[in-house]
């Protein structure tokens, strides 16, 4: 199957609106997180740089439903810029960002303090399921997992 055919099939796949974009410069972390989310039946795309992720967000925005990124990335585009781009597509959904300080942002994004793969995966699943169930706030359920285990 050609890549063009694969993109056409992807575009028609209704599950892709639930596709998670993972951006992390650490190949091992990125692939382990992607594998864990795929094993939980999520569609996942990955990028190792901000520039690569920016291209995915702009060219395949109709496919990206959820977003995880490390705040600090090599290159000119960091996780905060990518989160802003993601929020242009999904203003009602939080981005999940890995940074040095755990906090919530004014825009409602979730910032995890250097999470493990398990914490990042669980947070992504909780965010998705919480929003699917129509819950307005996730603060209480997520506050206990902000620190790396």
mmCIF file of C-alpha atoms in Angstrom:
data_model
loop_
_atom_site.group_PDB
_atom_site.id
_atom_site.type_symbol
_atom_site.label_atom_id
_atom_site.label_comp_id
_atom_site.label_asym_id
_atom_site.label_seq_id
_atom_site.Cartn_x
_atom_site.Cartn_y
_atom_site.Cartn_z
ATOM 1 C CA UNK A 1 0.000 0.000 0.000
ATOM 2 C CA UNK A 2 1.388 3.409 -0.912
ATOM 3 C CA UNK A 3 1.674 6.193 1.650
ATOM 4 C CA UNK A 4 -0.923 8.173 -0.324
ATOM 5 C CA UNK A 5 -3.382 5.277 -0.040
ATOM 6 C CA UNK A 6 -2.609 4.963 3.671
ATOM 7 C CA UNK A 7 -3.288 8.683 4.205
ATOM 8 C CA UNK A 8 -6.575 8.404 2.308
ATOM 9 C CA UNK A 9 -7.627 5.433 4.424
ATOM 10 C CA UNK A 10 -6.535 7.258 7.581
ATOM 11 C CA UNK A 11 -8.587 10.300 6.591
ATOM 12 C CA UNK A 12 -11.723 8.154 6.325
ATOM 13 C CA UNK A 13 -11.131 6.334 9.618
ATOM 14 C CA UNK A 14 -13.565 7.773 12.209
ATOM 15 C CA UNK A 15 -11.312 6.639 15.065
ATOM 16 C CA UNK A 16 -8.572 9.031 13.939
ATOM 17 C CA UNK A 17 -10.275 11.975 15.559
ATOM 18 C CA UNK A 18 -9.090 10.266 18.733
ATOM 19 C CA UNK A 19 -5.493 10.049 17.509
ATOM 20 C CA UNK A 20 -2.882 11.108 20.065
ATOM 21 C CA UNK A 21 0.177 13.055 18.936
ATOM 22 C CA UNK A 22 3.177 12.355 21.184
ATOM 23 C CA UNK A 23 6.153 14.718 20.930
ATOM 24 C CA UNK A 24 9.294 13.840 22.856
ATOM 25 C CA UNK A 25 12.968 14.052 21.970
ATOM 26 C CA UNK A 26 13.720 10.944 24.036
ATOM 27 C CA UNK A 27 13.189 8.103 21.535
ATOM 28 C CA UNK A 28 12.922 5.439 24.234
ATOM 29 C CA UNK A 29 10.309 7.378 26.246
ATOM 30 C CA UNK A 30 8.367 8.352 23.104
ATOM 31 C CA UNK A 31 8.194 4.795 21.756
ATOM 32 C CA UNK A 32 7.340 3.249 25.129
ATOM 33 C CA UNK A 33 4.519 5.757 25.650
ATOM 34 C CA UNK A 34 3.240 5.189 22.117
ATOM 35 C CA UNK A 35 3.319 1.421 22.612
ATOM 36 C CA UNK A 36 1.458 1.652 25.913
ATOM 37 C CA UNK A 37 -1.281 3.851 24.422
ATOM 38 C CA UNK A 38 -1.565 1.661 21.321
ATOM 39 C CA UNK A 39 -1.995 -1.377 23.566
ATOM 40 C CA UNK A 40 -4.929 0.514 25.135
ATOM 41 C CA UNK A 41 -6.441 0.763 21.602
ATOM 42 C CA UNK A 42 -5.537 4.378 20.843
ATOM 43 C CA UNK A 43 -4.225 5.510 17.483
ATOM 44 C CA UNK A 44 -0.878 7.261 17.995
ATOM 45 C CA UNK A 45 1.419 9.448 15.906
ATOM 46 C CA UNK A 46 4.863 10.414 17.190
ATOM 47 C CA UNK A 47 7.379 13.164 16.551
ATOM 48 C CA UNK A 48 10.871 13.666 17.917
ATOM 49 C CA UNK A 49 11.177 17.405 17.294
ATOM 50 C CA UNK A 50 8.964 20.447 17.519
ATOM 51 C CA UNK A 51 9.361 21.095 13.811
ATOM 52 C CA UNK A 52 8.254 17.562 12.928
ATOM 53 C CA UNK A 53 5.248 17.864 15.247
ATOM 54 C CA UNK A 54 4.338 21.281 13.827
ATOM 55 C CA UNK A 55 4.166 19.765 10.333
ATOM 56 C CA UNK A 56 1.921 16.973 11.610
ATOM 57 C CA UNK A 57 -0.338 19.434 13.446
ATOM 58 C CA UNK A 58 -0.719 21.678 10.412
ATOM 59 C CA UNK A 59 -1.032 19.011 7.718
ATOM 60 C CA UNK A 60 -2.998 16.404 9.632
ATOM 61 C CA UNK A 61 -4.908 18.562 12.103
ATOM 62 C CA UNK A 62 -8.182 16.819 11.251
ATOM 63 C CA UNK A 63 -6.678 13.587 12.587
ATOM 64 C CA UNK A 64 -5.173 14.824 15.848
ATOM 65 C CA UNK A 65 -7.587 14.645 18.749
ATOM 66 C CA UNK A 66 -5.192 14.639 21.698
ATOM 67 C CA UNK A 67 -1.734 16.028 22.409
ATOM 68 C CA UNK A 68 1.221 15.177 24.669
ATOM 69 C CA UNK A 69 4.583 16.939 24.487
ATOM 70 C CA UNK A 70 7.713 17.562 26.456
ATOM 71 C CA UNK A 71 7.990 21.327 27.079
ATOM 72 C CA UNK A 72 11.664 21.525 26.127
ATOM 73 C CA UNK A 73 12.453 20.193 22.662
ATOM 74 C CA UNK A 74 15.486 20.544 20.426
ATOM 75 C CA UNK A 75 15.105 23.223 17.763
ATOM 76 C CA UNK A 76 13.121 26.421 17.503
ATOM 77 C CA UNK A 77 9.653 25.045 18.262
ATOM 78 C CA UNK A 78 9.040 23.906 21.828
ATOM 79 C CA UNK A 79 6.148 22.116 23.497
ATOM 80 C CA UNK A 80 4.455 25.379 24.535
ATOM 81 C CA UNK A 81 4.282 26.603 20.938
ATOM 82 C CA UNK A 82 2.928 23.219 19.865
ATOM 83 C CA UNK A 83 0.326 23.313 22.651
ATOM 84 C CA UNK A 84 -0.845 26.705 21.369
ATOM 85 C CA UNK A 85 -1.145 25.275 17.853
ATOM 86 C CA UNK A 86 -3.072 22.273 19.192
ATOM 87 C CA UNK A 87 -5.406 24.573 21.146
ATOM 88 C CA UNK A 88 -6.216 26.413 17.898
ATOM 89 C CA UNK A 89 -7.573 23.077 16.639
ATOM 90 C CA UNK A 90 -9.178 21.938 19.917
ATOM 91 C CA UNK A 91 -9.836 24.941 22.189
ATOM 92 C CA UNK A 92 -11.997 22.748 24.436
ATOM 93 C CA UNK A 93 -9.323 20.117 25.113
ATOM 94 C CA UNK A 94 -6.245 20.351 27.320
ATOM 95 C CA UNK A 95 -2.766 19.647 26.047
ATOM 96 C CA UNK A 96 -0.653 17.488 28.340
ATOM 97 C CA UNK A 97 2.867 18.873 28.781
ATOM 98 C CA UNK A 98 5.872 17.362 30.556
ATOM 99 C CA UNK A 99 7.936 20.069 32.267
ATOM 100 C CA UNK A 100 10.064 20.770 35.327
ATOM 101 C CA UNK A 101 7.081 22.083 37.325
ATOM 102 C CA UNK A 102 3.656 20.440 37.678
ATOM 103 C CA UNK A 103 0.772 22.888 37.301
ATOM 104 C CA UNK A 104 -2.365 23.783 35.390
ATOM 105 C CA UNK A 105 -2.133 26.621 32.895
ATOM 106 C CA UNK A 106 -4.565 29.496 32.377
ATOM 107 C CA UNK A 107 -5.737 27.758 29.205
ATOM 108 C CA UNK A 108 -6.501 24.556 31.079
ATOM 109 C CA UNK A 109 -3.522 22.522 29.917
ATOM 110 C CA UNK A 110 -2.104 19.906 32.257
ATOM 111 C CA UNK A 111 1.583 20.151 33.080
ATOM 112 C CA UNK A 112 3.180 17.061 34.596
ATOM 113 C CA UNK A 113 6.492 17.179 36.437
ATOM 114 C CA UNK A 114 8.858 14.890 34.491
ATOM 115 C CA UNK A 115 6.407 11.953 34.403
ATOM 116 C CA UNK A 116 7.249 8.312 33.952
ATOM 117 C CA UNK A 117 5.777 6.505 30.946
ATOM 118 C CA UNK A 118 3.116 4.996 33.210
ATOM 119 C CA UNK A 119 2.088 8.391 34.619
ATOM 120 C CA UNK A 120 1.994 10.010 31.160
ATOM 121 C CA UNK A 121 -0.044 7.129 29.739
ATOM 122 C CA UNK A 122 -2.489 7.079 32.630
ATOM 123 C CA UNK A 123 -2.919 10.857 32.465
ATOM 124 C CA UNK A 124 -3.638 10.769 28.726
ATOM 125 C CA UNK A 125 -6.189 7.979 29.174
ATOM 126 C CA UNK A 126 -7.835 9.833 32.081
ATOM 127 C CA UNK A 127 -8.030 13.106 30.123
ATOM 128 C CA UNK A 128 -9.604 11.384 27.133
ATOM 129 C CA UNK A 129 -12.083 9.375 29.174
ATOM 130 C CA UNK A 130 -13.008 12.349 31.379
ATOM 131 C CA UNK A 131 -13.819 14.486 28.370
ATOM 132 C CA UNK A 132 -15.674 11.661 26.693
ATOM 133 C CA UNK A 133 -17.847 11.370 29.779
ATOM 134 C CA UNK A 134 -18.488 15.110 29.748
ATOM 135 C CA UNK A 135 -16.833 15.921 33.052
ATOM 136 C CA UNK A 136 -16.007 19.610 33.403
ATOM 137 C CA UNK A 137 -13.032 19.382 35.725
ATOM 138 C CA UNK A 138 -10.226 16.882 35.960
ATOM 139 C CA UNK A 139 -8.221 18.583 38.689
ATOM 140 C CA UNK A 140 -9.324 16.335 41.541
ATOM 141 C CA UNK A 141 -8.719 13.086 39.677
ATOM 142 C CA UNK A 142 -5.363 14.038 38.214
ATOM 143 C CA UNK A 143 -3.767 15.911 41.109
ATOM 144 C CA UNK A 144 -2.351 12.788 42.711
ATOM 145 C CA UNK A 145 -0.332 11.794 39.639
ATOM 146 C CA UNK A 146 1.540 15.001 38.917
ATOM 147 C CA UNK A 147 4.853 13.751 40.252
ATOM 148 C CA UNK A 148 7.027 11.099 38.661
ATOM 149 C CA UNK A 149 6.769 7.777 40.438
#
